[in-house]
mmCIF file with all atom_site columns, C-alpha atoms in Angstrom:
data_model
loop_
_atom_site.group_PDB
_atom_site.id
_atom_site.type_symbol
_atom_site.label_atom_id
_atom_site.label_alt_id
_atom_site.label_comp_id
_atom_site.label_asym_id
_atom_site.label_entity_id
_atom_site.label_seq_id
_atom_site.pdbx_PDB_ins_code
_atom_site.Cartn_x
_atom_site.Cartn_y
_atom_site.Cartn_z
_atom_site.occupancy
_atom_site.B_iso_or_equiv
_atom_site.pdbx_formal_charge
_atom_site.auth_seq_id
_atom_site.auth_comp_id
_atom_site.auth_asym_id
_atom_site.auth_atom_id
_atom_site.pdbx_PDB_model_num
ATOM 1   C CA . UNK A 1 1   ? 11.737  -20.831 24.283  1.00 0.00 ? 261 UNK A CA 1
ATOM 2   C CA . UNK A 1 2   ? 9.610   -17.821 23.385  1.00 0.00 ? 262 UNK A CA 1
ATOM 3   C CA . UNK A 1 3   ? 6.829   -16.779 25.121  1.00 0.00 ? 263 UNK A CA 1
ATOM 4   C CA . UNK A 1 4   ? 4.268   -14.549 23.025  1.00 0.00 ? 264 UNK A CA 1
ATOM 5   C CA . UNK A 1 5   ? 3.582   -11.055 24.332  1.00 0.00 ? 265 UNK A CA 1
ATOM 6   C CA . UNK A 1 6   ? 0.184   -11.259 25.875  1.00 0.00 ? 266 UNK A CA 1
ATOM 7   C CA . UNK A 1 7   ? 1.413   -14.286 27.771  1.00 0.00 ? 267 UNK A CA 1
ATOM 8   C CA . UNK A 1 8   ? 4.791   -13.557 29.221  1.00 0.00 ? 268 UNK A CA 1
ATOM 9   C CA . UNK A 1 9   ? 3.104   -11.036 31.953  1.00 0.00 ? 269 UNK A CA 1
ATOM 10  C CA . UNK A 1 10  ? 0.641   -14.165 33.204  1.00 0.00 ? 270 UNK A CA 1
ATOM 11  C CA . UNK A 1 11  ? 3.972   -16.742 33.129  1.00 0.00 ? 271 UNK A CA 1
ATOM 12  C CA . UNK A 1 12  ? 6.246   -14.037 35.411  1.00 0.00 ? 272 UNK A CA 1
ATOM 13  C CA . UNK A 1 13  ? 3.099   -14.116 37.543  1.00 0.00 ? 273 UNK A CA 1
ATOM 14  C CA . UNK A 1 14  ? 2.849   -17.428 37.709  1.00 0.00 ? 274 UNK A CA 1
ATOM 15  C CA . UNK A 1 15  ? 6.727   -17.573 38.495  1.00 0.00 ? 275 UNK A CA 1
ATOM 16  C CA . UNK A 1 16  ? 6.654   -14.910 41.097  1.00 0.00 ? 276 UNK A CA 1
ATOM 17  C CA . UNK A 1 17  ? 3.416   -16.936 42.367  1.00 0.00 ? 277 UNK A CA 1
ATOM 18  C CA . UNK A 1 18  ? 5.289   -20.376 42.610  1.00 0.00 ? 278 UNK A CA 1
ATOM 19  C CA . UNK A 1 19  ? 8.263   -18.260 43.997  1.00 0.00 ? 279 UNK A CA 1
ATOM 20  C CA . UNK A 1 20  ? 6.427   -17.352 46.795  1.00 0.00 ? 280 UNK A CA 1
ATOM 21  C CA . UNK A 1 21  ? 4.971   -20.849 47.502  1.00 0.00 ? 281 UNK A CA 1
ATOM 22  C CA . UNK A 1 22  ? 8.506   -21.857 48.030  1.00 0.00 ? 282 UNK A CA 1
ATOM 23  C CA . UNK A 1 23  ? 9.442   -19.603 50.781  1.00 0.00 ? 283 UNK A CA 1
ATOM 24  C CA . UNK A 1 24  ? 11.185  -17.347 48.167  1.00 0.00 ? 284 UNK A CA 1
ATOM 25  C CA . UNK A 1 25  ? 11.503  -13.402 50.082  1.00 0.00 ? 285 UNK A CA 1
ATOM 26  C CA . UNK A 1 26  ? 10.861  -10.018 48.511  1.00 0.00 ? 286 UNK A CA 1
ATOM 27  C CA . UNK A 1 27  ? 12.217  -6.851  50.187  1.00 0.00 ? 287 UNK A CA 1
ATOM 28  C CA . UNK A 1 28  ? 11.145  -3.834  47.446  1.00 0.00 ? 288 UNK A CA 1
ATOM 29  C CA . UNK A 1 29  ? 9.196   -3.979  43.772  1.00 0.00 ? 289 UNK A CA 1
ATOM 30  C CA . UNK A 1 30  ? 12.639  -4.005  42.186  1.00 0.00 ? 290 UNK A CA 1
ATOM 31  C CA . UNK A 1 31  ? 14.245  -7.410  44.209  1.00 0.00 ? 291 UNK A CA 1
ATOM 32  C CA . UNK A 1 32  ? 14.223  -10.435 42.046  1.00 0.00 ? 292 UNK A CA 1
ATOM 33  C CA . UNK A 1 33  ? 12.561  -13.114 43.621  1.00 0.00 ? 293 UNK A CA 1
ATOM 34  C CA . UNK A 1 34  ? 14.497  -15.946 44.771  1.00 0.00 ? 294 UNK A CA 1
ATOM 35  C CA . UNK A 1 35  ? 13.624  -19.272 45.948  1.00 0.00 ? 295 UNK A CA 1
ATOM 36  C CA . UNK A 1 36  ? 15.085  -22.390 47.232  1.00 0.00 ? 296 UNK A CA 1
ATOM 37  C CA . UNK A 1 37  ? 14.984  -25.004 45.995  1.00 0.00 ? 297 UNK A CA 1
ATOM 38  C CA . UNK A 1 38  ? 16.095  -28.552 47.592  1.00 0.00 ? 298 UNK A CA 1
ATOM 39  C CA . UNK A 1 39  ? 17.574  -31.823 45.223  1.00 0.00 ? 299 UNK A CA 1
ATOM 40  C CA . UNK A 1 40  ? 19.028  -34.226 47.467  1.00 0.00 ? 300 UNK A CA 1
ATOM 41  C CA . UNK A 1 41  ? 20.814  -32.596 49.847  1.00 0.00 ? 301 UNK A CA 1
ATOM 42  C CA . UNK A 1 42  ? 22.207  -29.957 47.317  1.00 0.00 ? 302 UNK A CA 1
ATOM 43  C CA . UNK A 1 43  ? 20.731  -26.437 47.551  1.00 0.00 ? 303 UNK A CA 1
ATOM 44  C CA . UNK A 1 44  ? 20.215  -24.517 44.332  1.00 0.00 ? 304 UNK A CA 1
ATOM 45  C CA . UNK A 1 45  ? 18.595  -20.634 43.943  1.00 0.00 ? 305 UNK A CA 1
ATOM 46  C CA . UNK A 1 46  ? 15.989  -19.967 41.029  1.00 0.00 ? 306 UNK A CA 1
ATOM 47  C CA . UNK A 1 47  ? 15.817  -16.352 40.108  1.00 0.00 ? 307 UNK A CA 1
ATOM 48  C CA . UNK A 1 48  ? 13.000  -14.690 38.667  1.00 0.00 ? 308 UNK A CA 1
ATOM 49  C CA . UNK A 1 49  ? 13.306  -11.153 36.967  1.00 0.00 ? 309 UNK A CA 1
ATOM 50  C CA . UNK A 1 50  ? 11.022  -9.128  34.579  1.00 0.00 ? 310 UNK A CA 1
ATOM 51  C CA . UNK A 1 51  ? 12.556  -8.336  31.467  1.00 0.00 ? 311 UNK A CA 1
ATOM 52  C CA . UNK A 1 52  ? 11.843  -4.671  29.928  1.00 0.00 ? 312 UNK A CA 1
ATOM 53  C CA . UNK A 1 53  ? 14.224  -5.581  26.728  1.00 0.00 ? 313 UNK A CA 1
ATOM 54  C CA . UNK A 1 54  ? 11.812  -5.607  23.471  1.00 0.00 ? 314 UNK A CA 1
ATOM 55  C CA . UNK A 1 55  ? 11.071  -8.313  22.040  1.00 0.00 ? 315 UNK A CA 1
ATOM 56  C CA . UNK A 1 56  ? 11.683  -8.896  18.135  1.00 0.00 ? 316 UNK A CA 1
ATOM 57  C CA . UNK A 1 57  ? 8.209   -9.299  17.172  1.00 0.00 ? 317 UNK A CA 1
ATOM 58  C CA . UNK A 1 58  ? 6.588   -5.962  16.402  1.00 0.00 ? 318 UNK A CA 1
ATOM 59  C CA . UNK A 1 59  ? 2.969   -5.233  18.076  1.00 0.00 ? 319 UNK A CA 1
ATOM 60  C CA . UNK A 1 60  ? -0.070  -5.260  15.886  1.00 0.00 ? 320 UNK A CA 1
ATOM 61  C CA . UNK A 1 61  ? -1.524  -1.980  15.337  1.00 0.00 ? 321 UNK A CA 1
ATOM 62  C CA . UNK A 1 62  ? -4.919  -1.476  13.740  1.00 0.00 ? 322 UNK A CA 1
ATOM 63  C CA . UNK A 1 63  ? -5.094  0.063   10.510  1.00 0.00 ? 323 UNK A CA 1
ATOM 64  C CA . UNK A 1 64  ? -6.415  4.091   10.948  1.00 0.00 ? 324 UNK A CA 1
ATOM 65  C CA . UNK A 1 65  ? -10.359 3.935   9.802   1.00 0.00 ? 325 UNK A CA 1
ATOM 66  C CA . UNK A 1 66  ? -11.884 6.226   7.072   1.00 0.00 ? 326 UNK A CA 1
ATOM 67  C CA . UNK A 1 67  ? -13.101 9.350   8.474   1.00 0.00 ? 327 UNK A CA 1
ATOM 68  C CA . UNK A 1 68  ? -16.693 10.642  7.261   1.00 0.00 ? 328 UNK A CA 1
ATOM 69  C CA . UNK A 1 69  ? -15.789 13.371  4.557   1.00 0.00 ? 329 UNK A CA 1
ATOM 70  C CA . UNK A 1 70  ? -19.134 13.891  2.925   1.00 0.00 ? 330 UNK A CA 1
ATOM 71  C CA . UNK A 1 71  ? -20.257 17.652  3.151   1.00 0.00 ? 331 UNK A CA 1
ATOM 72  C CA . UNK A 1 72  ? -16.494 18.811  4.080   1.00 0.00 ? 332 UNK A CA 1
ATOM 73  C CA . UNK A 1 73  ? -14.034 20.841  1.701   1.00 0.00 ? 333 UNK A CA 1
ATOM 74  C CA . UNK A 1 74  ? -11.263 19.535  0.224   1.00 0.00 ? 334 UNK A CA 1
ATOM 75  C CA . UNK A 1 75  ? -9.263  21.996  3.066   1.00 0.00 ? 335 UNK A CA 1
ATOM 76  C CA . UNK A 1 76  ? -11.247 20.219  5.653   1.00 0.00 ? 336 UNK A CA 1
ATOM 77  C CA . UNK A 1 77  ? -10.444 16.413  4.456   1.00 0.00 ? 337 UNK A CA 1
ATOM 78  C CA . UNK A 1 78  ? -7.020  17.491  4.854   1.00 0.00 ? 338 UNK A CA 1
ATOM 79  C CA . UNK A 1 79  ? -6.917  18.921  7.859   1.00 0.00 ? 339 UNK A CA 1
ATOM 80  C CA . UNK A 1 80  ? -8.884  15.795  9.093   1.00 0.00 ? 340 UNK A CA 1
ATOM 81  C CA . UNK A 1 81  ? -6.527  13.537  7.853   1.00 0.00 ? 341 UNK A CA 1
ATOM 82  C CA . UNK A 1 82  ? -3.839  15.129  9.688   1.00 0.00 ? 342 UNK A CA 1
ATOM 83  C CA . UNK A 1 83  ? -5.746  15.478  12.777  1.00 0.00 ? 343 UNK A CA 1
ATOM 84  C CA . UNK A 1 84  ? -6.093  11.736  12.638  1.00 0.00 ? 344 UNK A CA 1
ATOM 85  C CA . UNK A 1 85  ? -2.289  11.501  12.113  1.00 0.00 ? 345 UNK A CA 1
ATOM 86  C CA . UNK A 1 86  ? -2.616  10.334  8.578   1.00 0.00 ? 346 UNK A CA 1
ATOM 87  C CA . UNK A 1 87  ? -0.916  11.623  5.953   1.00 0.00 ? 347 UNK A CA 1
ATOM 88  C CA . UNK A 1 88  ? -2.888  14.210  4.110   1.00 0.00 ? 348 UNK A CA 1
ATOM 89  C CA . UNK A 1 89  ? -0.581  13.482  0.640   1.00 0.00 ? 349 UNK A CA 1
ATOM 90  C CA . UNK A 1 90  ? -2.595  10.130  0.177   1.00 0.00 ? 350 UNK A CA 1
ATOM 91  C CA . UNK A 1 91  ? -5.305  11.806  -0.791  1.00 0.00 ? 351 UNK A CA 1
ATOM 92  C CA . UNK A 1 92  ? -6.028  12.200  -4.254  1.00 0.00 ? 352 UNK A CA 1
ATOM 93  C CA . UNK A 1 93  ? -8.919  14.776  -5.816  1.00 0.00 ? 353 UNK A CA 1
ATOM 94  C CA . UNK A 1 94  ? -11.270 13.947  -8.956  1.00 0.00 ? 354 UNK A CA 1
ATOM 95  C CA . UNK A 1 95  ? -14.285 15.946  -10.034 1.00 0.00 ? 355 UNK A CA 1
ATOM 96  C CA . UNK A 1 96  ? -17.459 14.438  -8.893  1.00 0.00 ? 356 UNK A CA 1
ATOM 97  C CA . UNK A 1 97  ? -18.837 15.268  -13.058 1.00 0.00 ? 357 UNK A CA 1
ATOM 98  C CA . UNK A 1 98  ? -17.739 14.008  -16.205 1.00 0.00 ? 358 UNK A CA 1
ATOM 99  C CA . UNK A 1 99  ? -18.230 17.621  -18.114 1.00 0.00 ? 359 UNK A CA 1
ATOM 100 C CA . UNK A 1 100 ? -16.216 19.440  -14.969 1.00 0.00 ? 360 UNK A CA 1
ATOM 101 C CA . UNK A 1 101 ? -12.804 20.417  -14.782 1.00 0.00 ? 361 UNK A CA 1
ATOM 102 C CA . UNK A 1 102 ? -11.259 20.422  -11.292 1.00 0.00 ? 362 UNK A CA 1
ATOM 103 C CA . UNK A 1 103 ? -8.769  23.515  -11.272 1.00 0.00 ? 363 UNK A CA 1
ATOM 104 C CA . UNK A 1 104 ? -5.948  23.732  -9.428  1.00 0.00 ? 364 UNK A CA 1
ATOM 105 C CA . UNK A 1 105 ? -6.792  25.440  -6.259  1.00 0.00 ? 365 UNK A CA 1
ATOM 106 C CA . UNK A 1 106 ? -9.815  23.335  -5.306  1.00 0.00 ? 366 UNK A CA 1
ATOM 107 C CA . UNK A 1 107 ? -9.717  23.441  -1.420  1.00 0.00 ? 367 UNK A CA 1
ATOM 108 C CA . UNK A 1 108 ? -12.924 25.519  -1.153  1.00 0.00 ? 368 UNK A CA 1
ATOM 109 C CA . UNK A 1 109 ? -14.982 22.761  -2.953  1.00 0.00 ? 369 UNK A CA 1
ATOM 110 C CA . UNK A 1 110 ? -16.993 19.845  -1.614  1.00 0.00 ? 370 UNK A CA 1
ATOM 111 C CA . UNK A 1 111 ? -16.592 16.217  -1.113  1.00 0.00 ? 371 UNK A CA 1
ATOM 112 C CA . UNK A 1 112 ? -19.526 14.278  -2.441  1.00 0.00 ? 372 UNK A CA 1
ATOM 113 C CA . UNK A 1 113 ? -17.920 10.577  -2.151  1.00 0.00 ? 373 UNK A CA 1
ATOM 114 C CA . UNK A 1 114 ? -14.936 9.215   -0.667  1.00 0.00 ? 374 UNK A CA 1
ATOM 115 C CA . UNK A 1 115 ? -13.690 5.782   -2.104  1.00 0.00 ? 375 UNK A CA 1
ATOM 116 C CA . UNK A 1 116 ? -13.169 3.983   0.039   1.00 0.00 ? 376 UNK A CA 1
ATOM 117 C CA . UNK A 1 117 ? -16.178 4.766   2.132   1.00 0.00 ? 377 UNK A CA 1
ATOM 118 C CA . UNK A 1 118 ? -16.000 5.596   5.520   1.00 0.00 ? 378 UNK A CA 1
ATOM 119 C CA . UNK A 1 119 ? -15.422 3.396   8.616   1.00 0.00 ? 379 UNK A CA 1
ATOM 120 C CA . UNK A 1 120 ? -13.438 1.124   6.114   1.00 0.00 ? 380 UNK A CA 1
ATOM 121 C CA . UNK A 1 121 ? -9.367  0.348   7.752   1.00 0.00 ? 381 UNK A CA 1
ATOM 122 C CA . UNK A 1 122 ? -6.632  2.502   5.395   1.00 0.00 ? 382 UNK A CA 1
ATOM 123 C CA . UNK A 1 123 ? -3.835  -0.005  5.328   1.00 0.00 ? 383 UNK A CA 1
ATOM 124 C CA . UNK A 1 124 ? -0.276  1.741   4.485   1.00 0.00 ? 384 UNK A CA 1
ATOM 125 C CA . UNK A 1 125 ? -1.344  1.333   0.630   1.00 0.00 ? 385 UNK A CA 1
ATOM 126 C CA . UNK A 1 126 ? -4.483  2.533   0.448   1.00 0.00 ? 386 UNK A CA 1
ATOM 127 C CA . UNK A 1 127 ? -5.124  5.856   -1.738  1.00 0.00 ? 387 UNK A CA 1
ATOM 128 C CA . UNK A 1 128 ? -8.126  7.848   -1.232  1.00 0.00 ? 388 UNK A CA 1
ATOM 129 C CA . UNK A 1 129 ? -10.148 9.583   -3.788  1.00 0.00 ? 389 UNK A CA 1
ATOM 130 C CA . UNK A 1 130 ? -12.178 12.532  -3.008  1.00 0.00 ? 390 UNK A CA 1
ATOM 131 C CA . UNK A 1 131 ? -14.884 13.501  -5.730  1.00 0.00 ? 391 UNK A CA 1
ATOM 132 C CA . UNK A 1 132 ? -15.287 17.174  -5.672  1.00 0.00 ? 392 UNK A CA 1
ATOM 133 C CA . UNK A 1 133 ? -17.969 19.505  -6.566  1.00 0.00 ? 393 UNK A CA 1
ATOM 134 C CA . UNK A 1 134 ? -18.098 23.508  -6.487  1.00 0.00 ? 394 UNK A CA 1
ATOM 135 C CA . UNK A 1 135 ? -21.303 23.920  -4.921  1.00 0.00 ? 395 UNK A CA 1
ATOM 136 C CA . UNK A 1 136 ? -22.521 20.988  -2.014  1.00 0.00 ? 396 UNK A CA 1
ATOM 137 C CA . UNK A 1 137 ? -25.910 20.923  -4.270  1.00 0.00 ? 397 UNK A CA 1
ATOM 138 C CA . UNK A 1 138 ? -24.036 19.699  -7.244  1.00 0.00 ? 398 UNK A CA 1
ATOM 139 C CA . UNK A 1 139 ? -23.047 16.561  -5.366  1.00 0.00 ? 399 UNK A CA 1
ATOM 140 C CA . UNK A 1 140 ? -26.654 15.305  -5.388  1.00 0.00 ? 400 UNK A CA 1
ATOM 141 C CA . UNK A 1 141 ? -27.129 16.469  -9.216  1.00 0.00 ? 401 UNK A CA 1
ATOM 142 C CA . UNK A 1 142 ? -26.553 14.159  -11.925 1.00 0.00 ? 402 UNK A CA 1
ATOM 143 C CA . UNK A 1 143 ? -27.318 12.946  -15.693 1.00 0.00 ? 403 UNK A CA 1
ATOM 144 C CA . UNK A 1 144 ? -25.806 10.014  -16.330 1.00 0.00 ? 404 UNK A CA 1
ATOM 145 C CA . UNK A 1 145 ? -22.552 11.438  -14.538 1.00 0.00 ? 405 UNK A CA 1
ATOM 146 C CA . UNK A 1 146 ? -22.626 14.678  -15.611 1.00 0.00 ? 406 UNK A CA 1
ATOM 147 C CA . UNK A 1 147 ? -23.454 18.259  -14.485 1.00 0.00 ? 407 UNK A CA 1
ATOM 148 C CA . UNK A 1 148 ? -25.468 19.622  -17.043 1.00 0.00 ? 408 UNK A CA 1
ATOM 149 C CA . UNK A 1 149 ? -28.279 17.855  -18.623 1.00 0.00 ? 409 UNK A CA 1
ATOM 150 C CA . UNK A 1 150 ? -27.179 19.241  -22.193 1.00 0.00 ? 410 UNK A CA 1
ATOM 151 C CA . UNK A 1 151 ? -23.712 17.599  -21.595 1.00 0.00 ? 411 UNK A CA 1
ATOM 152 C CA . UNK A 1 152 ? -25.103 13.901  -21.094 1.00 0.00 ? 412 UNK A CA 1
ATOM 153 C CA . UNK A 1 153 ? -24.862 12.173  -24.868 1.00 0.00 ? 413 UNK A CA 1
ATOM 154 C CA . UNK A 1 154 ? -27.846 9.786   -23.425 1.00 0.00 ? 414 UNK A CA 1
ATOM 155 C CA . UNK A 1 155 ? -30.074 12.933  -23.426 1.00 0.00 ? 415 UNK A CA 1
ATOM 156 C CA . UNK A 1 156 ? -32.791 13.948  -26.456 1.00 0.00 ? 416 UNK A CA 1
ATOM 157 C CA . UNK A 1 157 ? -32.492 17.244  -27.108 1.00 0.00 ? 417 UNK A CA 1
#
C-alpha cells in the first residue's frame, strides 16, 4: 500500500501515537517503537520505524515565474535570469522596430517587452523573447511598428 507524501508523516504519527496507547516504550529519538500486542494468549511485537528511503514519485516543484525586464539591458536580463537560476540561453533577442536591425553585440540595449509577460510560470519549454531598442525612449516610440515615421508604408508623405 502506498501512502502519498504529505500523508505518510501524519500516519507514522498516528502509529507512534497508537504505539504509545499500547504500553509500547521509547528509550532515545532513534528506538523504534514497539508494542504489544495480545491475540489469545499468543504475544506478538508491532514495530514502527520512519523510513528516510525516497520514494519513487518525484516532488512537485513550481515552475520559476517571469522576472520584470522592462527598462533593463539585454546584459541585465541575463544576469537576472541566472540570478534566478534559470538558464540565461532561453532567452532569445528581437528588435522592438520593424525598420531596425539588432547587431550582434546588443547587451547595452533595452528591453521594451518580454513575451511572456512577467509574473507568468516558465515551464521547462518556454522561450522568452526580449524586444530590444538602442535608446529606452525608443521603446515607447512607434508608427505602426516602426522607428521612423518615414519608414511606416501607412504614412502620407
Amino acid at each position: 500500500m502506498r501512502i502519498p507524501r504529505c500523508l505518510a508523516p501524519s500516519a507514522l504519527v498516528g502509529v507512534l501515537a497508537l504505539a504509545g496507547c499500547s504500553g509500547g516504550t521509547q528509550t532515545d529519538d532513534n528506538t523504534p517503537v514497539t508494542a504489544p500486542a495480545t491475540v489469545g494468549t499468543t504475544t506478538t511485537t508491532t514495530t514502527a520505524t520512519a523510513s528516510t528511503a525516497p520514494t519513487d514519485a518525484p516532488t512537485p516543484t513550481s515552475d520559476p515565474a517571469m522576472p520584470a525586464l522592462h527598462g533593463k539591458t539585454y546584459e541585465q536580463a541575463q544576469a537576472e535570469f541566472t540570478r534566478r537560476g534559470i538558464s540565461a540561453a532561453r532567452l532569445t533577442a528581437a528588435a522592438q522596430h520593424k525598420d531596425v536591425a539588432l547587431p550582434r553585440d546588443h547587451d547595452s540595449w533595452y528591453v521594451c517587452e518580454t513575451s511572456p509577460r512577467p509574473g507568468a510560470p516558465l515551464t521547462g519549454t518556454t522561450t522568452v523573447t526580449v524586444r530590444l531598442a538602442k535608446d529606452f525612449s525608443d521603446c515607447t516610440t512607434s508608427f505602426n511598428g516602426y522607428l521612423y515615421e518615414k519608414n511606416d508604408p501607412a504614412s502620407a508623405p
